[in-house]
mmCIF file of C-alpha atoms in Angstrom:
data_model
loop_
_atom_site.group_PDB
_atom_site.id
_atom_site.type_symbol
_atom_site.label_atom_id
_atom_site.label_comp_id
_atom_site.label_asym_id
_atom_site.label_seq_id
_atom_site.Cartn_x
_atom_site.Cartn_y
_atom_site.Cartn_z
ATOM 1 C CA UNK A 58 21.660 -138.705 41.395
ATOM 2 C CA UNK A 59 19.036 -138.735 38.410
ATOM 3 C CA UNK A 60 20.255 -136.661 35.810
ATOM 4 C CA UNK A 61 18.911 -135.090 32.181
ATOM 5 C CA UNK A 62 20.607 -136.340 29.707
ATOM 6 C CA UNK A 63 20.770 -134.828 25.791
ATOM 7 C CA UNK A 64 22.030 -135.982 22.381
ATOM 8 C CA UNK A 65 24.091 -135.264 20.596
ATOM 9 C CA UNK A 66 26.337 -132.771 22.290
ATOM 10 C CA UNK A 67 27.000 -131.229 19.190
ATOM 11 C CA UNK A 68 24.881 -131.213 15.549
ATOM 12 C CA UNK A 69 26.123 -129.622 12.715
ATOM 13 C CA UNK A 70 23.604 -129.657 9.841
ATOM 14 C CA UNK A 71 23.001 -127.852 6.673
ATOM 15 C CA UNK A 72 20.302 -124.447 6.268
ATOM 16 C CA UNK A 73 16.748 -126.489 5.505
ATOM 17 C CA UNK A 74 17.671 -129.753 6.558
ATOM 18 C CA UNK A 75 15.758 -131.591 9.525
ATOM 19 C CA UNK A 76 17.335 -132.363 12.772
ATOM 20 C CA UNK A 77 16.195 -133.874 16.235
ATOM 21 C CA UNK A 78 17.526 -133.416 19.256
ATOM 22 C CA UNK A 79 16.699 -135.767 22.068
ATOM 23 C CA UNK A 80 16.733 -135.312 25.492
ATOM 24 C CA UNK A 81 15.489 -138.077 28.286
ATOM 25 C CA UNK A 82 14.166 -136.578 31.187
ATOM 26 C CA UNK A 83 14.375 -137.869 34.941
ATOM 27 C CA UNK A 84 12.402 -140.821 35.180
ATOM 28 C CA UNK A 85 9.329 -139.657 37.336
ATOM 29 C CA UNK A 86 9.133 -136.158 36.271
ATOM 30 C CA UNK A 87 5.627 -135.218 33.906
ATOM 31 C CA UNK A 88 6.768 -131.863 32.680
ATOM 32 C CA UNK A 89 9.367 -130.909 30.012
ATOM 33 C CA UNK A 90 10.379 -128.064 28.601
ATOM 34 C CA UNK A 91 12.808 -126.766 25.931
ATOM 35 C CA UNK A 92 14.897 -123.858 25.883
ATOM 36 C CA UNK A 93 17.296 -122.482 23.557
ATOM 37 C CA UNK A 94 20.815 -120.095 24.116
ATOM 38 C CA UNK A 95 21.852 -118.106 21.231
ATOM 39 C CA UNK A 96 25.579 -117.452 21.672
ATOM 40 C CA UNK A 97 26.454 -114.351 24.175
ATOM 41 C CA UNK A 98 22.478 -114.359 24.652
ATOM 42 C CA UNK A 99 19.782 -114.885 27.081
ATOM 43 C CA UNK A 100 18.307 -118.203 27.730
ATOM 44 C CA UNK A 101 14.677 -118.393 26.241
ATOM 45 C CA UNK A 102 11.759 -120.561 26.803
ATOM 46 C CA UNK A 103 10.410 -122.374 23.851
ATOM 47 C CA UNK A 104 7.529 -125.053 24.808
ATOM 48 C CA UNK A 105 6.314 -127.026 27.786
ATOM 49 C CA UNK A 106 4.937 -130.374 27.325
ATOM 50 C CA UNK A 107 2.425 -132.096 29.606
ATOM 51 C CA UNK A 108 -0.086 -135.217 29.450
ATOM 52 C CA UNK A 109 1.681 -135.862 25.643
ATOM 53 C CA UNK A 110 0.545 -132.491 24.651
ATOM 54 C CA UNK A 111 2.113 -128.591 24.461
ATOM 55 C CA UNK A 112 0.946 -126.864 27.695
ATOM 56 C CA UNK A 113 2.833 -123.572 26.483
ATOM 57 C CA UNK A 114 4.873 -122.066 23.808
ATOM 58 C CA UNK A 115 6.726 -118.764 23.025
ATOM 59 C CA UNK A 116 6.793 -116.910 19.794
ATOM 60 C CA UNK A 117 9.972 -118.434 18.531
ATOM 61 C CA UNK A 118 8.136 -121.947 18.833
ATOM 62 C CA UNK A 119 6.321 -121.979 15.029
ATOM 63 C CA UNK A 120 5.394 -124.298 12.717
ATOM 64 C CA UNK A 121 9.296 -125.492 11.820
ATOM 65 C CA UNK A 122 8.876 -126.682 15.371
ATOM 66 C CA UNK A 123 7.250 -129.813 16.883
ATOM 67 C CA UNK A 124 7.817 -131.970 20.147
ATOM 68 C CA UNK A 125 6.987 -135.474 20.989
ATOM 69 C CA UNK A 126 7.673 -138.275 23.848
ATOM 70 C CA UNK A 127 7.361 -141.386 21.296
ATOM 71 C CA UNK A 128 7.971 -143.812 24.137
ATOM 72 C CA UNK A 129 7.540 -143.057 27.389
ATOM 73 C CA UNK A 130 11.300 -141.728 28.222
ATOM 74 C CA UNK A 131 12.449 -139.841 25.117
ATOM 75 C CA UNK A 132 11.300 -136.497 24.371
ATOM 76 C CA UNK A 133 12.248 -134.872 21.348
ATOM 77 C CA UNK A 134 12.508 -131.360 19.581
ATOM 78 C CA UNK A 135 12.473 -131.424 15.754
ATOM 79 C CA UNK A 136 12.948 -128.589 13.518
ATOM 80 C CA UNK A 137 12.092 -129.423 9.934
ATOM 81 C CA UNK A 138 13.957 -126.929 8.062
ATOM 82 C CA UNK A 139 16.826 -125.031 9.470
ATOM 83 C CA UNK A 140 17.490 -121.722 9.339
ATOM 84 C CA UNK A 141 21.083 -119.927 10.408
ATOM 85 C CA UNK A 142 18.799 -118.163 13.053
ATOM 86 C CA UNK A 143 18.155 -121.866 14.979
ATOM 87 C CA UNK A 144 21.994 -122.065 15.620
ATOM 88 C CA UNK A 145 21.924 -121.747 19.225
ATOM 89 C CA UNK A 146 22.288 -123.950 22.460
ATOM 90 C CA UNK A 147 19.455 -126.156 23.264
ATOM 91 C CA UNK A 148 18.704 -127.356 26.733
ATOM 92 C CA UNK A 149 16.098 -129.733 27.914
ATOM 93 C CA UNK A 150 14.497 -129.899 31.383
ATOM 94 C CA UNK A 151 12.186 -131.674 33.391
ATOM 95 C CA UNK A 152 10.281 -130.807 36.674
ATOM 96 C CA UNK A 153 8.919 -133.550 39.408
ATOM 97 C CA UNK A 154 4.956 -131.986 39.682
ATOM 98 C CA UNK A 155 2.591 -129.946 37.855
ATOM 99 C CA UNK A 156 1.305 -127.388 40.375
ATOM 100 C CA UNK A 157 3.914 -125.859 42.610
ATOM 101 C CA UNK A 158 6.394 -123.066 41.182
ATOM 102 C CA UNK A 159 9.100 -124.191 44.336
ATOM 103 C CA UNK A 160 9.519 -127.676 42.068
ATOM 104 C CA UNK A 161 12.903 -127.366 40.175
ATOM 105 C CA UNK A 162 13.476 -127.763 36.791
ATOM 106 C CA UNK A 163 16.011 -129.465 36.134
ATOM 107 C CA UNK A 164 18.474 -128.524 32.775
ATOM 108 C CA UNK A 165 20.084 -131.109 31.139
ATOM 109 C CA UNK A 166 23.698 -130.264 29.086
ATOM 110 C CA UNK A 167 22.237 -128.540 25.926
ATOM 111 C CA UNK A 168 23.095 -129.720 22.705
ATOM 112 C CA UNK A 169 24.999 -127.366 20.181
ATOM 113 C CA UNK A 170 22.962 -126.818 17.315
ATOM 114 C CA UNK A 171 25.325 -125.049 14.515
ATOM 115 C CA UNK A 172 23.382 -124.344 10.962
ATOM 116 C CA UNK A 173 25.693 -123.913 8.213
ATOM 117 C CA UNK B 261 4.316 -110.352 30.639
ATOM 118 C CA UNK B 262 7.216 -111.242 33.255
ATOM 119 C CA UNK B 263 10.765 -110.091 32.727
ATOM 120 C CA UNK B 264 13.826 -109.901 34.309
ATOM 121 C CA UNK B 265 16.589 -107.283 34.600
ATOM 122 C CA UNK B 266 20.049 -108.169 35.834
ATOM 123 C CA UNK B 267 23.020 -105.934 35.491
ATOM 124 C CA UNK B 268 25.058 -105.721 33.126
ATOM 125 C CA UNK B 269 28.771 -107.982 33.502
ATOM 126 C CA UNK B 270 31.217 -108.706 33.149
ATOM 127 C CA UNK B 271 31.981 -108.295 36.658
ATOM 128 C CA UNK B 272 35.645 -109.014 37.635
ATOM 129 C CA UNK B 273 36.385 -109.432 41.266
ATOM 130 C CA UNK B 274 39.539 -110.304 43.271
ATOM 131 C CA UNK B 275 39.263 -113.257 45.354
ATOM 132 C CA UNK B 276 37.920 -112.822 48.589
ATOM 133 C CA UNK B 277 36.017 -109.866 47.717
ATOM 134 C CA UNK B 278 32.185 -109.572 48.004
ATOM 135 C CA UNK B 279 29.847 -109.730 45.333
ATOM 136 C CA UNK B 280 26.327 -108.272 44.875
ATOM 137 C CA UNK B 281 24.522 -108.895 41.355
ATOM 138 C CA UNK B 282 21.484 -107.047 40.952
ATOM 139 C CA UNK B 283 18.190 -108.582 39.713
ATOM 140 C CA UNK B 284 14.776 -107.115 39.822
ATOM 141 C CA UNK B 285 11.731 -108.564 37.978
ATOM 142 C CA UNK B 286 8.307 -107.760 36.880
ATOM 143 C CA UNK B 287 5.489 -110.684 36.680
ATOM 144 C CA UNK B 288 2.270 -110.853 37.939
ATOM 145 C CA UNK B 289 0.793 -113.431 40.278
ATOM 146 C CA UNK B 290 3.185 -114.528 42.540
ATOM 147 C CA UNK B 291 6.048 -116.204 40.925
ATOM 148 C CA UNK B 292 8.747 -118.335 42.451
ATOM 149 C CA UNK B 293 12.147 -116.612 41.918
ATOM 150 C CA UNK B 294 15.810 -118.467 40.892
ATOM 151 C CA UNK B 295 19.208 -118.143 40.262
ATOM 152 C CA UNK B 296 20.799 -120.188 38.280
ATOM 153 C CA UNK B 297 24.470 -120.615 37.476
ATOM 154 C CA UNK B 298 26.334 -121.955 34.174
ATOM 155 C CA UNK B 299 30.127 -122.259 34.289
ATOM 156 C CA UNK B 300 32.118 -122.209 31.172
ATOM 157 C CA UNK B 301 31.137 -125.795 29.018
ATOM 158 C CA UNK B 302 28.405 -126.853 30.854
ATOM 159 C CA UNK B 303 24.880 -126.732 31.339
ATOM 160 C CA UNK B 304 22.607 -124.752 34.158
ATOM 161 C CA UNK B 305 23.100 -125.898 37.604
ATOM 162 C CA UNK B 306 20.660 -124.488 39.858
ATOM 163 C CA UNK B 307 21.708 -122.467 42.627
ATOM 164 C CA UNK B 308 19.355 -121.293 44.881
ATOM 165 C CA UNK B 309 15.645 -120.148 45.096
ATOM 166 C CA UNK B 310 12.969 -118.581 46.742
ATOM 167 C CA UNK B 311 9.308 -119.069 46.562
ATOM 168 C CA UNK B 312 7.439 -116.533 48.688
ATOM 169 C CA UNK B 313 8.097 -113.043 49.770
ATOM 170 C CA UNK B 314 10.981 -112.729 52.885
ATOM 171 C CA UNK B 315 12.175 -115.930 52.046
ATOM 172 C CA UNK B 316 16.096 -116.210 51.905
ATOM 173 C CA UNK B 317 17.808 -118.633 49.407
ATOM 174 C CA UNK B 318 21.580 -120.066 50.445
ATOM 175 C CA UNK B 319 23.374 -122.603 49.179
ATOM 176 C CA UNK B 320 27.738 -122.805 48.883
ATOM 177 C CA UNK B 321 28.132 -119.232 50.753
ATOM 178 C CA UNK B 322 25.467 -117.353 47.848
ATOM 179 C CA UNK B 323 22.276 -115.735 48.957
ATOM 180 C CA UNK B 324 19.428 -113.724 48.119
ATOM 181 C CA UNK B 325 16.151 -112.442 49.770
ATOM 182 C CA UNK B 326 13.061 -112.297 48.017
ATOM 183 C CA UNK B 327 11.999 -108.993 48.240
ATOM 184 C CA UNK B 328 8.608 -107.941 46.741
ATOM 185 C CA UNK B 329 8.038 -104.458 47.795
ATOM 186 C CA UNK B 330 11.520 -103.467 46.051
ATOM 187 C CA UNK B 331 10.678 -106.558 42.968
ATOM 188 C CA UNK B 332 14.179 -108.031 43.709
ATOM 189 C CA UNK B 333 15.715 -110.933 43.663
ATOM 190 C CA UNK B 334 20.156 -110.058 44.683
ATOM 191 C CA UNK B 335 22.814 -112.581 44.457
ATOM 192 C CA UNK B 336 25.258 -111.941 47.160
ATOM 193 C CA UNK B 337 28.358 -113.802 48.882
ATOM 194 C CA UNK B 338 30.559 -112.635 51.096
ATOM 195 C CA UNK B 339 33.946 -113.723 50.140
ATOM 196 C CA UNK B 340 33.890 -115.238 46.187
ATOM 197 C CA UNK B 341 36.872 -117.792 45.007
ATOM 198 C CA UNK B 342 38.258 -118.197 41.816
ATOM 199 C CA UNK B 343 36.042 -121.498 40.903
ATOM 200 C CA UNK B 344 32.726 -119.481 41.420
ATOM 201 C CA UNK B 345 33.686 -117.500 37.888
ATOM 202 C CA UNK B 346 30.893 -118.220 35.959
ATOM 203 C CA UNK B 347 27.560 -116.970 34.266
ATOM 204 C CA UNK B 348 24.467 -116.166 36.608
ATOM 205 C CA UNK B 349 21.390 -116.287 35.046
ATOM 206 C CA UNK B 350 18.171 -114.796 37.635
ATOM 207 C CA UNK B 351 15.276 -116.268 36.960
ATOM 208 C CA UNK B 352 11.430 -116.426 37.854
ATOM 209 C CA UNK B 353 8.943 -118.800 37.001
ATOM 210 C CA UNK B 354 5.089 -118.872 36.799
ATOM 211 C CA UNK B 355 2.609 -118.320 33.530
ATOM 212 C CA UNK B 356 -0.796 -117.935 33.452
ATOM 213 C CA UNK B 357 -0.600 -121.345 30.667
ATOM 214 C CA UNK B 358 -0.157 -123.226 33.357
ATOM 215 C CA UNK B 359 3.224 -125.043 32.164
ATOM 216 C CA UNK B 360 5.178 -122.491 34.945
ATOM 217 C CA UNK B 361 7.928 -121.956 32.377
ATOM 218 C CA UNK B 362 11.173 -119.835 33.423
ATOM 219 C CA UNK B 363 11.771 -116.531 32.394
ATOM 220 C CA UNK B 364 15.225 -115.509 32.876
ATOM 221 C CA UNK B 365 17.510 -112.230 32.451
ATOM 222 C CA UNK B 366 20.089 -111.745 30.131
ATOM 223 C CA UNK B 367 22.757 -113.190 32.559
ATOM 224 C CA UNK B 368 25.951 -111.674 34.476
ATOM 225 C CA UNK B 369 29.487 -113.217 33.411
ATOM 226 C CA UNK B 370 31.460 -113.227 37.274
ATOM 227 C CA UNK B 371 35.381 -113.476 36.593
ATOM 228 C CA UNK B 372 37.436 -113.813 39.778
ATOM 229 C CA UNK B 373 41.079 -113.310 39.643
ATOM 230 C CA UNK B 374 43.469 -114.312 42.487
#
């Protein structure tokens, strides 16, 4: 069964460095999202990406953020300086269609983000 | 906007013994409505769903009834086992950007002893 997958499971970085997490979405789906899971905390939308652009983002999405698909199957969340705040789970997903709410996204395994 | 309100957990529960969690939601439109599940380690599986109002979602002895006069969304099963401990997250999607992101409550922790 087609699966998201993520990496790295786990990053540790240090406060105002750059990371990049990567996630590679099922194979046929055309929207992608990112959400994050601070510890103990709700799970909270950050952008969708459509058509190699942002179709939606949430407050928490600002200008430390950017996403990209550099190649077709990759698609990437960078932060460009860290803050002890971004420590948190991040999760990927993917959906099959566009239109349609009944279309399941589907979550890939998160990658532990921990900002010392 | 939309939001979601679940009840508070943990909730601990003998095995065998049925479980309601509560979920109600406010959103405009029409959204579809979810519940996810994330057991301890691992990512979100989903569950079950509904898209329109009446519909029933099932799936491994779980349920819940979209109900839009009330705004709810209830996870129920009638007899829960010890490998069904876990975090359920209720969820709805739909956005007016177009990009149908999910919106999802804070999450209910289900421990079942033996």
């Amino acid at each position: 069964e087609p699966e998201v997958t993520q990496t790295p499971s786990h990053q540790v970085t240090q406060m105002g460095q750059e990371v990049i997490l990567r996630c590679v979405p099922i194979s046929n789906h055309l929207y992608f999202y990112w959400y994050r899971q601070i510890l103990g905390q709700k799970v909270e939308f950050l952008v969708s990406f459509y058509n190699n652009e942002i179709s939606e983002k949430s407050e928490i999405f600002d200008d430390q953020f950017s996403v990209e698909r550099p190649d077709g199957s990759n698609f990437t969340l960078k932060i460009r300086s860290t803050k002890l705040e971004d420590s948190a789970m991040y999760f990927c997903a993917s959906r099959a269609d566009r239109w349609g709410d009944y279309n399941e996204q589907f979550f890939g395994p998160g990658t532990r983000l921990t900002v010392l | 906007g939309n939001s979601v309100t679940q009840m508070e957990g943990p909730v601990t529960l003998s095995e065998e013994a049925f479980l309601t969690i509560n979920c109600t939601y406010t959103a405009t439109g029409y959204p579809s409505l979810f519940w996810y599940v994330q057991y301890p380690g691992e990512g979100l599986q989903l569950l079950l769903k509904a898209t329109k109002a009446d519909d029933k979602g099932s799936n491994k002895g779980f349920e819940a009834t979209y109900r839009k006069e009330t705004t709810s969304f209830h996870l129920e099963k009638g007899s829960v086992q010890v490998s069904d401990s876990a975090v359920y997250f209720c969820a709805l999607s739909g956005s007016t950007g177009g990009g149908n992101k999910l919106t999802f409550g804070t999450g209910t922790q289900l421990k079942v002893e033996l």
